[in-house]
Amino acid sequence: MTRALSTRRARAARRRLGRRPTRAIALVSVSLIDIVFLLLIYFLVTGHFQRAEEVFPLLAQSAPAAEDPLVLAEDPLTVRVLSGSRGFVLGGEMAPAESAAALEARLHEMILGGSRGVLAPTHPVLIMPDEDAWWDDVVQGYNALLQSGLRNISFGRGA
Amino acid sequence: MARRRDWPETSVDITGLVDLAFLMVVFFILVGRITAQDLAPLRVPEPARPMTEPPGRDARLVVNVLPASPTATASWQVAGDTLPAEAASEPRLEKLVEAALEQNPQVELTVRADRRARWEEVRPVLSASLGAASARGLPQARMRLVARRAWESP
């Protein structure tokens, strides 16, 4: 009774003042926030961190450089990458180096300063992988050549 | 008549929390799209003590070499295209590399091959880079071979 009276009085007062009743506006964002949190949890669960990848720079000659007629072209040292992870065959050697570490050890001997040092670091090296050699083995061999100090490395068409 | 006890009205302002959640969702969506474009799911080689360097920020064209599997043939993924890794696709691959070089002659071809890819599947990518550089009159083809640094115990 008292409440109805006060409401009536309030309406009358508003009418006197010429104002219309105002309504509070509210945006219900609860479900939106629920969805955002669900998305966040989904991305956190399905995403994964991965280690950064690095690169080996490789500069390949697209056209043969103008040759100096007074300089004898050097025969490249060939490194054959055997299929099936069977190792690497260096030059004309018969026994393959069974791993990249073994290849690196042999190359260290052949570089100037080694026990059989005949090769300069600028000596051309040609990597000749077998057609079905794993890319992993090719990269391991390439890395072994770089570790040995050789810098003039290119890839051949394959054995 | 029992009188109801009046509890004090409490509220928690979660505006900052929701803002942060929105930012994280937007971050995950954007990063997911950017990385998915260039990084096909494959396992790159992890040589011991690699003589690699960080990739840097130079312009690059990434060619992903996906190996053959029991359910799919080997393929090359480049610039949003997926090409079967076979001789018939080599001219198309070379055209894509050439188009990238035409836009920016400094672009470097990044060869991102799975460790179980075979040489016969990777070699055409290197050849395409050389062929495209030659067609554009460039004396050298700049390439980068992707590898990952293996975990090393301290």
Coordinates of C-alpha atoms in Angstrom, one line a residue:
Chain A
M1 CA 0.0 0.0 0.0
T2 CA 2.7 2.4 1.1
R3 CA 4.9 1.3 -1.9
A4 CA 2.1 1.9 -4.4
L5 CA 1.5 5.3 -3.0
S6 CA 5.1 6.3 -3.2
T7 CA 5.2 5.1 -6.9
R8 CA 2.2 7.1 -7.7
R9 CA 3.7 10.1 -6.1
A10 CA 6.9 9.6 -8.0
R11 CA 5.0 9.4 -11.3
A12 CA 3.1 12.6 -10.4
A13 CA 6.3 14.4 -9.6
R14 CA 7.9 13.3 -12.9
R15 CA 4.8 14.4 -14.8
R16 CA 5.1 17.8 -13.1
L17 CA 8.7 18.1 -14.1
G18 CA 7.9 16.9 -17.7
R19 CA 10.5 14.1 -17.7
R20 CA 10.0 10.6 -19.1
P21 CA 10.9 7.7 -17.0
T22 CA 14.4 6.4 -17.8
R23 CA 15.4 2.7 -18.0
A24 CA 18.8 1.3 -17.1
I25 CA 20.4 -0.4 -20.2
A26 CA 22.6 -3.4 -19.5
L27 CA 24.5 -5.6 -22.0
V28 CA 24.6 -9.2 -20.8
S29 CA 28.0 -10.4 -22.0
V30 CA 28.3 -13.5 -19.9
S31 CA 27.9 -16.0 -22.7
L32 CA 30.4 -14.0 -24.9
I33 CA 33.0 -14.1 -22.2
D34 CA 32.3 -17.9 -21.8
I35 CA 33.0 -18.4 -25.5
V36 CA 36.2 -16.2 -25.3
F37 CA 37.5 -18.3 -22.4
L38 CA 36.6 -21.5 -24.3
L39 CA 38.5 -20.3 -27.4
L40 CA 41.5 -19.3 -25.2
I41 CA 41.6 -22.8 -23.6
Y42 CA 41.3 -24.4 -27.0
F43 CA 44.2 -22.5 -28.4
L44 CA 46.4 -23.0 -25.3
V45 CA 45.7 -26.8 -25.4
T46 CA 46.1 -27.3 -29.2
G47 CA 49.0 -24.9 -29.7
H48 CA 52.6 -26.0 -29.1
F49 CA 55.9 -24.3 -28.9
Q50 CA 58.6 -25.5 -31.3
R51 CA 62.3 -24.9 -31.4
A52 CA 63.5 -22.2 -33.7
E53 CA 64.7 -23.3 -37.1
E54 CA 68.1 -22.1 -38.5
V55 CA 69.5 -22.1 -41.9
F56 CA 72.6 -23.1 -43.9
P57 CA 73.3 -20.3 -46.4
L58 CA 74.0 -21.7 -49.9
L59 CA 75.2 -19.6 -52.8
A60 CA 75.0 -21.5 -56.1
Q61 CA 76.4 -20.2 -59.4
S62 CA 73.7 -20.0 -61.9
A63 CA 76.1 -19.3 -64.7
P64 CA 79.7 -20.3 -65.0
A65 CA 82.1 -17.6 -64.0
A66 CA 84.4 -16.2 -66.7
E67 CA 87.4 -18.4 -66.5
D68 CA 90.9 -17.1 -66.4
P69 CA 92.8 -18.9 -69.2
L70 CA 96.0 -18.9 -67.2
V71 CA 94.5 -20.7 -64.2
L72 CA 94.0 -24.4 -64.3
A73 CA 90.5 -25.5 -63.2
E74 CA 90.7 -27.6 -60.1
D75 CA 89.1 -31.0 -60.1
P76 CA 86.4 -31.0 -57.4
L77 CA 86.6 -33.3 -54.5
T78 CA 83.5 -35.4 -54.7
V79 CA 81.5 -36.6 -51.7
R80 CA 79.0 -39.3 -52.5
V81 CA 76.1 -39.6 -50.0
L82 CA 75.0 -43.2 -50.0
S83 CA 71.4 -44.2 -49.8
G84 CA 69.9 -45.9 -46.8
S85 CA 72.2 -44.0 -44.3
R86 CA 75.2 -46.2 -45.3
G87 CA 77.6 -43.3 -45.1
F88 CA 79.7 -41.1 -47.4
V89 CA 82.3 -42.0 -50.0
L90 CA 85.1 -39.4 -50.2
G91 CA 86.8 -39.0 -53.6
G92 CA 88.1 -42.2 -55.0
E93 CA 88.2 -44.0 -51.6
M94 CA 86.9 -47.5 -51.4
A95 CA 85.7 -47.7 -47.8
P96 CA 82.9 -45.3 -46.9
A97 CA 82.9 -43.0 -43.9
E98 CA 80.0 -44.5 -41.9
S99 CA 78.9 -41.3 -40.2
A100 CA 79.2 -37.5 -40.6
A101 CA 81.7 -37.5 -37.7
A102 CA 83.9 -40.0 -39.5
L103 CA 83.6 -38.0 -42.7
E104 CA 84.7 -34.9 -40.8
A105 CA 87.7 -36.7 -39.3
R106 CA 88.9 -37.8 -42.7
L107 CA 88.4 -34.3 -44.2
H108 CA 90.4 -32.8 -41.3
E109 CA 93.3 -35.0 -42.3
M110 CA 93.0 -33.8 -46.0
I111 CA 92.8 -30.1 -45.3
L112 CA 96.1 -28.1 -45.3
G113 CA 97.6 -28.5 -41.9
G114 CA 96.3 -32.0 -41.4
S115 CA 98.4 -35.2 -41.7
R116 CA 97.6 -35.7 -45.4
G117 CA 97.0 -32.0 -46.0
V118 CA 96.5 -31.3 -49.6
L119 CA 93.3 -29.4 -49.9
A120 CA 92.9 -25.6 -49.4
P121 CA 89.7 -24.5 -47.8
T122 CA 88.7 -22.9 -51.1
H123 CA 89.1 -26.2 -53.0
P124 CA 85.8 -27.0 -54.8
V125 CA 83.8 -29.8 -53.3
L126 CA 80.9 -31.5 -55.1
I127 CA 78.3 -33.4 -53.0
M128 CA 76.8 -36.2 -55.1
P129 CA 74.0 -37.8 -53.2
D130 CA 72.4 -41.1 -54.5
E131 CA 68.9 -40.4 -55.9
D132 CA 67.2 -42.1 -52.9
A133 CA 69.6 -40.8 -50.3
W134 CA 67.8 -39.2 -47.3
W135 CA 67.9 -35.4 -47.1
D136 CA 69.0 -35.8 -43.5
D137 CA 72.2 -37.5 -44.6
V138 CA 72.8 -34.9 -47.3
V139 CA 72.5 -32.1 -44.7
Q140 CA 74.7 -34.1 -42.2
G141 CA 77.4 -34.4 -45.0
Y142 CA 77.1 -30.7 -45.9
N143 CA 77.5 -29.8 -42.2
A144 CA 80.6 -32.0 -41.9
L145 CA 82.2 -30.3 -44.9
L146 CA 81.5 -26.9 -43.3
Q147 CA 82.9 -28.1 -40.0
S148 CA 86.1 -29.1 -41.8
G149 CA 86.6 -25.6 -43.0
L150 CA 85.7 -26.2 -46.7
R151 CA 83.7 -23.3 -48.1
N152 CA 83.4 -23.9 -51.9
I153 CA 80.7 -26.5 -51.8
S154 CA 78.1 -27.2 -54.4
F155 CA 75.6 -30.0 -55.2
G156 CA 75.8 -32.3 -58.2
R157 CA 72.9 -33.9 -59.9
G158 CA 73.4 -37.2 -58.0
A159 CA 75.0 -40.5 -58.4
Chain B
M1 CA 7.4 -12.5 10.4
A2 CA 11.1 -13.4 9.9
R3 CA 13.1 -10.6 8.6
R4 CA 15.5 -11.4 5.7
R5 CA 19.1 -10.6 6.4
D6 CA 20.5 -8.0 4.0
W7 CA 23.8 -9.1 2.4
P8 CA 26.1 -6.5 1.2
E9 CA 26.2 -6.2 -2.6
T10 CA 29.6 -7.4 -4.0
S11 CA 30.9 -7.2 -7.5
V12 CA 34.2 -8.2 -9.2
D13 CA 35.5 -6.1 -12.0
I14 CA 36.6 -8.6 -14.6
T15 CA 37.0 -6.1 -17.5
G16 CA 40.8 -6.3 -17.5
L17 CA 40.7 -10.1 -17.4
V18 CA 38.3 -10.2 -20.4
D19 CA 40.4 -7.7 -22.3
L20 CA 43.4 -9.9 -21.8
A21 CA 41.5 -13.0 -22.9
F22 CA 40.4 -11.3 -26.1
L23 CA 43.9 -10.2 -26.8
M24 CA 45.3 -13.7 -26.3
V25 CA 42.6 -15.2 -28.6
V26 CA 43.4 -12.6 -31.3
F27 CA 47.1 -13.4 -30.9
F28 CA 46.7 -17.1 -31.3
I29 CA 44.4 -16.7 -34.3
L30 CA 46.9 -14.4 -36.1
V31 CA 50.1 -16.3 -35.2
G32 CA 48.4 -19.6 -36.2
R33 CA 47.6 -18.3 -39.6
I34 CA 51.0 -16.8 -40.2
T35 CA 53.0 -19.8 -39.3
A36 CA 50.7 -22.3 -41.0
Q37 CA 51.3 -20.5 -44.3
D38 CA 55.1 -21.2 -44.4
L39 CA 55.6 -24.0 -41.9
A40 CA 54.2 -27.2 -43.1
P41 CA 54.3 -29.9 -40.4
L42 CA 57.6 -31.7 -41.1
R43 CA 60.7 -32.7 -39.3
V44 CA 63.8 -30.9 -40.6
P45 CA 67.3 -32.4 -40.1
E46 CA 69.1 -31.9 -36.8
P47 CA 72.8 -32.3 -37.5
A48 CA 75.2 -32.3 -34.5
R49 CA 77.1 -29.0 -34.0
P50 CA 75.4 -27.4 -37.0
M51 CA 77.2 -24.5 -38.8
T52 CA 73.8 -22.8 -39.1
E53 CA 72.8 -19.2 -38.6
P54 CA 69.5 -17.6 -37.5
P55 CA 67.2 -17.1 -40.5
G56 CA 67.2 -13.3 -40.3
R57 CA 64.6 -11.0 -41.8
D58 CA 65.5 -11.0 -45.5
A59 CA 62.8 -11.6 -48.1
R60 CA 62.3 -15.3 -48.6
L61 CA 60.3 -17.8 -50.5
V62 CA 59.8 -21.0 -48.6
V63 CA 59.5 -24.3 -50.4
N64 CA 58.4 -27.1 -48.1
V65 CA 59.4 -30.6 -49.3
L66 CA 57.0 -33.2 -47.9
P67 CA 58.2 -36.8 -48.3
A68 CA 56.1 -39.6 -49.7
S69 CA 54.1 -41.5 -47.1
P70 CA 51.8 -44.6 -47.3
T71 CA 48.9 -42.3 -47.9
A72 CA 50.4 -39.5 -50.0
T73 CA 53.0 -38.9 -52.6
A74 CA 55.9 -36.5 -52.1
S75 CA 55.0 -32.9 -52.7
W76 CA 56.3 -29.4 -52.8
Q77 CA 54.4 -26.6 -51.0
V78 CA 55.3 -23.1 -52.2
A79 CA 53.4 -19.8 -52.1
G80 CA 50.2 -21.4 -51.2
D81 CA 50.4 -24.0 -53.9
T82 CA 50.9 -27.8 -53.5
L83 CA 52.7 -29.5 -56.4
P84 CA 53.4 -33.2 -56.7
A85 CA 57.1 -33.8 -56.5
E86 CA 57.6 -35.1 -60.0
A87 CA 59.2 -34.0 -63.2
A88 CA 56.0 -32.6 -64.7
S89 CA 55.7 -30.0 -61.9
E90 CA 59.3 -28.7 -62.2
P91 CA 58.5 -26.0 -64.8
R92 CA 55.6 -24.7 -62.6
L93 CA 58.0 -24.7 -59.6
E94 CA 60.6 -22.7 -61.6
K95 CA 57.9 -20.2 -62.7
L96 CA 56.9 -19.6 -59.1
V97 CA 60.5 -19.0 -58.0
E98 CA 61.0 -16.8 -61.0
A99 CA 57.9 -14.8 -60.2
A100 CA 59.2 -14.2 -56.7
L101 CA 62.6 -13.1 -58.1
E102 CA 60.8 -10.7 -60.4
Q103 CA 59.1 -9.1 -57.5
N104 CA 62.3 -8.9 -55.5
P105 CA 65.7 -10.0 -56.9
Q106 CA 67.0 -10.2 -53.4
V107 CA 64.6 -12.9 -52.4
E108 CA 66.2 -16.1 -51.0
L109 CA 64.8 -19.5 -51.6
T110 CA 64.4 -21.3 -48.3
V111 CA 64.4 -25.1 -48.8
R112 CA 62.5 -26.6 -45.9
A113 CA 62.7 -30.4 -46.5
D114 CA 61.7 -33.2 -44.2
R115 CA 64.6 -35.3 -43.1
R116 CA 63.0 -38.4 -44.7
A117 CA 62.7 -36.7 -48.1
R118 CA 64.8 -38.3 -50.8
W119 CA 67.4 -36.4 -52.8
E120 CA 65.4 -36.9 -56.0
E121 CA 62.6 -34.9 -54.3
V122 CA 64.8 -32.1 -53.1
R123 CA 67.2 -31.7 -56.1
P124 CA 64.5 -30.2 -58.4
V125 CA 63.9 -27.4 -55.9
L126 CA 67.6 -26.5 -56.0
S127 CA 67.6 -26.8 -59.8
A128 CA 64.5 -24.6 -60.0
S129 CA 66.2 -21.9 -58.0
L130 CA 69.2 -22.0 -60.3
G131 CA 67.0 -22.0 -63.4
A132 CA 65.0 -19.1 -62.2
A133 CA 68.1 -17.1 -61.3
S134 CA 69.6 -17.9 -64.7
A135 CA 66.4 -16.8 -66.5
R136 CA 66.4 -13.5 -64.6
G137 CA 70.0 -13.0 -65.6
L138 CA 71.3 -13.3 -62.0
P139 CA 74.8 -14.8 -61.6
Q140 CA 74.0 -16.5 -58.4
A141 CA 71.1 -18.2 -56.7
R142 CA 70.8 -17.5 -53.0
M143 CA 69.4 -20.3 -51.1
R144 CA 69.0 -21.4 -47.5
L145 CA 68.7 -25.0 -46.2
V146 CA 66.6 -25.3 -43.1
A147 CA 67.9 -27.3 -40.2
R148 CA 67.2 -27.3 -36.5
R149 CA 69.7 -27.2 -33.7
A150 CA 69.6 -30.4 -31.7
W151 CA 69.1 -30.3 -28.0
E152 CA 72.6 -30.2 -26.4
S153 CA 73.2 -31.1 -22.8
P154 CA 74.9 -28.2 -21.0

